[in-house]
């Protein structure tokens, strides 16, 4: 068994993990760590070609988890130990790289590029839902909406940020319309914060009391 990964540095993601059953927290931690690793791959590579090559390495390494033991790499070992046994394939994990690769196009990003990114990165919610035994129905839209809101908060081009937010709004409205079941609320708690950020683009500090209370409300009520 691989040693556990460190908890997420994002206090809101860390809090959402506490809403999950203890037996699933290591797997969720590994999924969030994969998302962070893929994002760092883009940020740390100054040349898009280098970023593409590094994403290709991750794509191939994740896909090989289906057919071979993981290499001596902590994140891959954690995914193999805590995620794959619960019905998520290495190939499904590898597909997350497609979302990040969609950002490696010359600016400006088109709506199609933004939606391709959202579909790939937002699949994190569906994969995490598989670990939690949660229905995928609201998770796909919630994941795409969350990914777009997060991109809007970090992209440099204001026009791209506006379009990302516009694309996110109907996805989050669709995802959050029904009451979420208890199994999926660790993810819903992140989705409701994304919807809050759409209404309040004033960049509240992560883990601010109002945000924590919003997460708690969703944990209790599913809304």
Coordinates of C-alpha atoms in Angstrom, one line a residue:
X1 CA 0.0 0.0 0.0
X2 CA 1.4 3.4 -1.0
X3 CA 1.9 6.0 1.8
X4 CA -0.9 8.6 1.9
X5 CA -0.5 11.8 0.0
X6 CA -0.5 15.1 1.9
X7 CA -3.9 16.8 2.2
X8 CA -4.8 19.4 -0.3
X9 CA -3.4 22.9 0.3
X10 CA -6.8 24.4 -0.7
X11 CA -8.7 24.7 2.6
X12 CA -12.1 24.3 0.9
X13 CA -11.2 21.1 -0.9
X14 CA -9.6 19.9 2.4
X15 CA -12.9 20.6 4.2
X16 CA -15.0 18.9 1.5
X17 CA -12.9 15.7 2.0
X18 CA -14.0 15.6 5.6
X19 CA -17.6 15.2 4.3
X20 CA -16.7 12.0 2.6
X21 CA -16.5 8.5 4.2
X22 CA -13.1 7.9 5.7
X23 CA -12.4 5.0 3.5
X24 CA -12.8 7.1 0.4
X25 CA -10.8 10.2 1.4
X26 CA -7.4 8.8 0.2
X27 CA -8.9 8.3 -3.2
X28 CA -10.4 11.7 -3.4
X29 CA -7.2 13.3 -2.2
X30 CA -5.4 11.5 -5.0
X31 CA -7.9 12.8 -7.6
X32 CA -7.6 16.4 -6.4
X33 CA -3.8 15.9 -6.4
X34 CA -3.9 14.8 -10.0
X35 CA -5.9 17.9 -10.9
X36 CA -3.3 20.1 -9.2
X37 CA -0.5 18.2 -10.9
X38 CA -1.9 18.7 -14.4
X39 CA -2.5 22.4 -13.7
X40 CA 1.0 22.8 -12.5
X41 CA 2.3 21.1 -15.6
X42 CA 0.8 23.9 -17.7
X43 CA 1.9 26.7 -15.4
X44 CA 5.5 25.6 -15.0
X45 CA 6.2 25.0 -18.7
X46 CA 6.9 28.3 -20.5
X47 CA 6.8 26.6 -24.0
X48 CA 3.4 25.1 -25.1
X49 CA 5.3 22.3 -26.8
X50 CA 7.0 21.4 -23.5
X51 CA 3.7 21.4 -21.7
X52 CA 2.2 19.2 -24.4
X53 CA 5.0 16.7 -24.0
X54 CA 4.6 16.6 -20.2
X55 CA 0.9 16.1 -20.5
X56 CA 1.5 13.3 -22.9
X57 CA 3.8 11.7 -20.3
X58 CA 1.0 11.8 -17.8
X59 CA -1.6 10.5 -20.3
X60 CA 0.5 7.5 -21.0
X61 CA 1.5 6.9 -17.4
X62 CA -2.1 7.0 -16.2
X63 CA -3.3 4.7 -19.0
X64 CA -0.6 2.2 -18.1
X65 CA -2.1 1.8 -14.7
X66 CA -4.7 -0.4 -16.3
X67 CA -2.1 -3.0 -17.4
X68 CA 1.0 -2.6 -15.2
X69 CA 1.9 -1.9 -11.6
X70 CA 2.5 1.8 -11.0
X71 CA 6.1 3.2 -11.1
X72 CA 7.8 4.6 -8.0
X73 CA 5.9 7.9 -8.3
X74 CA 3.8 8.9 -5.3
X75 CA 0.8 10.2 -7.2
X76 CA 0.6 7.3 -9.6
X77 CA 1.0 4.9 -6.7
X78 CA -1.8 6.6 -4.7
X79 CA -4.2 6.5 -7.7
X80 CA -3.5 2.8 -8.3
X81 CA -4.0 2.0 -4.6
X82 CA -7.0 4.2 -3.7
X83 CA -8.8 5.0 -6.9
X84 CA -8.6 2.2 -9.4
X85 CA -10.0 -0.5 -7.0
X86 CA -13.3 1.5 -6.9
X87 CA -14.1 1.3 -10.5
X88 CA -12.2 4.1 -12.1
X89 CA -9.8 3.1 -14.9
X90 CA -6.4 4.5 -15.7
X91 CA -7.7 5.4 -19.1
X92 CA -10.5 7.5 -17.6
X93 CA -7.9 9.3 -15.5
X94 CA -5.8 9.9 -18.5
X95 CA -8.6 11.6 -20.3
X96 CA -8.4 14.4 -17.8
X97 CA -5.2 15.5 -19.5
X98 CA -7.3 16.3 -22.6
X99 CA -9.0 19.1 -20.8
X100 CA -5.8 20.8 -19.9
X101 CA -4.4 20.3 -23.4
X102 CA -7.3 22.2 -24.8
X103 CA -5.8 25.4 -23.2
X104 CA -2.6 25.0 -25.3
X105 CA -4.0 26.8 -28.3
X106 CA -3.1 30.3 -29.5
X107 CA -5.1 33.0 -27.8
X108 CA -7.9 33.8 -27.7
X109 CA -9.6 30.6 -26.6
X110 CA -12.8 29.9 -28.4
X111 CA -16.0 28.7 -26.7
X112 CA -15.3 25.3 -28.2
X113 CA -11.8 25.3 -26.5
X114 CA -13.3 26.4 -23.2
X115 CA -15.9 23.6 -23.3
X116 CA -13.3 21.0 -24.3
X117 CA -11.3 22.1 -21.3
X118 CA -14.3 22.0 -19.0
X119 CA -15.3 18.5 -20.2
X120 CA -11.8 17.1 -19.6
X121 CA -11.0 18.8 -16.3
X122 CA -14.6 18.7 -15.0
X123 CA -14.6 14.9 -15.4
X124 CA -12.9 14.9 -12.0
X125 CA -16.4 15.3 -10.4
X126 CA -17.7 12.2 -12.2
X127 CA -14.7 10.1 -11.3
X128 CA -14.9 11.2 -7.7
X129 CA -18.6 10.4 -7.8
X130 CA -17.7 6.8 -8.8
X131 CA -15.6 6.5 -5.7
X132 CA -18.4 7.8 -3.6
X133 CA -21.1 5.7 -5.2
X134 CA -22.9 8.8 -6.4
X135 CA -25.1 9.2 -9.4
X136 CA -23.4 11.0 -12.3
X137 CA -26.4 13.1 -13.3
X138 CA -25.6 16.4 -11.6
X139 CA -21.9 15.7 -11.4
X140 CA -20.9 16.1 -15.0
X141 CA -22.5 19.6 -15.3
X142 CA -21.3 20.6 -11.9
X143 CA -17.7 19.6 -12.8
X144 CA -17.8 21.5 -16.1
X145 CA -19.2 24.6 -14.4
X146 CA -16.7 24.5 -11.6
X147 CA -13.8 24.1 -14.0
X148 CA -14.9 27.2 -16.0
X149 CA -15.4 29.3 -12.9
X150 CA -11.9 28.4 -11.7
X151 CA -10.4 29.2 -15.1
X152 CA -12.2 32.6 -15.1
X153 CA -10.5 33.4 -11.8
X154 CA -7.0 32.7 -13.1
X155 CA -7.0 33.6 -16.8
X156 CA -5.4 36.9 -17.8
X157 CA -7.7 37.9 -20.6
X158 CA -10.8 39.6 -19.2
X159 CA -12.9 38.7 -22.3
X160 CA -12.1 35.0 -21.9
X161 CA -13.0 35.2 -18.2
X162 CA -16.4 36.7 -19.1
X163 CA -17.1 34.0 -21.7
X164 CA -16.0 31.2 -19.3
X165 CA -18.3 32.6 -16.6
X166 CA -21.2 32.8 -19.1
X167 CA -20.7 29.2 -20.2
X168 CA -20.5 28.1 -16.5
X169 CA -23.8 29.8 -15.4
X170 CA -26.3 27.4 -17.1
X171 CA -24.2 24.3 -16.2
X172 CA -24.2 25.2 -12.5
X173 CA -27.8 26.2 -12.6
X174 CA -28.7 22.7 -14.1
X175 CA -26.4 20.9 -11.6
X176 CA -27.7 22.6 -8.5
X177 CA -31.4 22.7 -9.3
X178 CA -32.1 19.3 -7.7
X179 CA -31.3 18.4 -4.1
X180 CA -28.0 16.5 -3.9
X181 CA -27.9 13.1 -2.3
X182 CA -25.6 12.7 0.7
X183 CA -23.1 10.6 -1.2
X184 CA -22.3 13.4 -3.7
X185 CA -22.3 16.3 -1.2
X186 CA -18.5 16.4 -0.8
X187 CA -18.5 17.5 -4.5
X188 CA -21.6 19.6 -4.3
X189 CA -20.0 21.6 -1.6
X190 CA -17.4 22.7 -4.1
X191 CA -20.0 23.3 -6.8
X192 CA -22.0 25.6 -4.6
X193 CA -18.9 27.7 -4.0
X194 CA -18.4 28.0 -7.8
X195 CA -22.0 29.2 -8.1
X196 CA -21.3 31.7 -5.3
X197 CA -18.3 33.0 -7.2
X198 CA -20.4 33.6 -10.2
X199 CA -22.7 35.8 -8.2
X200 CA -19.9 37.4 -6.2
X201 CA -16.8 37.9 -8.4
X202 CA -15.1 39.9 -5.7
X203 CA -12.6 37.0 -5.0
X204 CA -13.5 36.2 -1.4
X205 CA -10.6 34.6 0.5
X206 CA -10.5 30.8 0.3
X207 CA -12.0 29.4 3.5
X208 CA -13.7 32.7 4.5
X209 CA -16.4 32.1 7.1
X210 CA -19.3 32.8 4.7
X211 CA -17.9 30.2 2.3
X212 CA -17.5 27.6 5.0
X213 CA -21.1 28.2 6.1
X214 CA -22.3 27.8 2.5
X215 CA -20.5 24.4 2.3
X216 CA -22.0 23.4 5.7
X217 CA -25.5 24.3 4.5
X218 CA -25.1 22.1 1.4
X219 CA -23.7 19.3 3.5
X220 CA -26.8 19.3 5.7
X221 CA -29.5 20.1 3.1
X222 CA -28.1 19.1 -0.3
X223 CA -28.9 22.5 -1.7

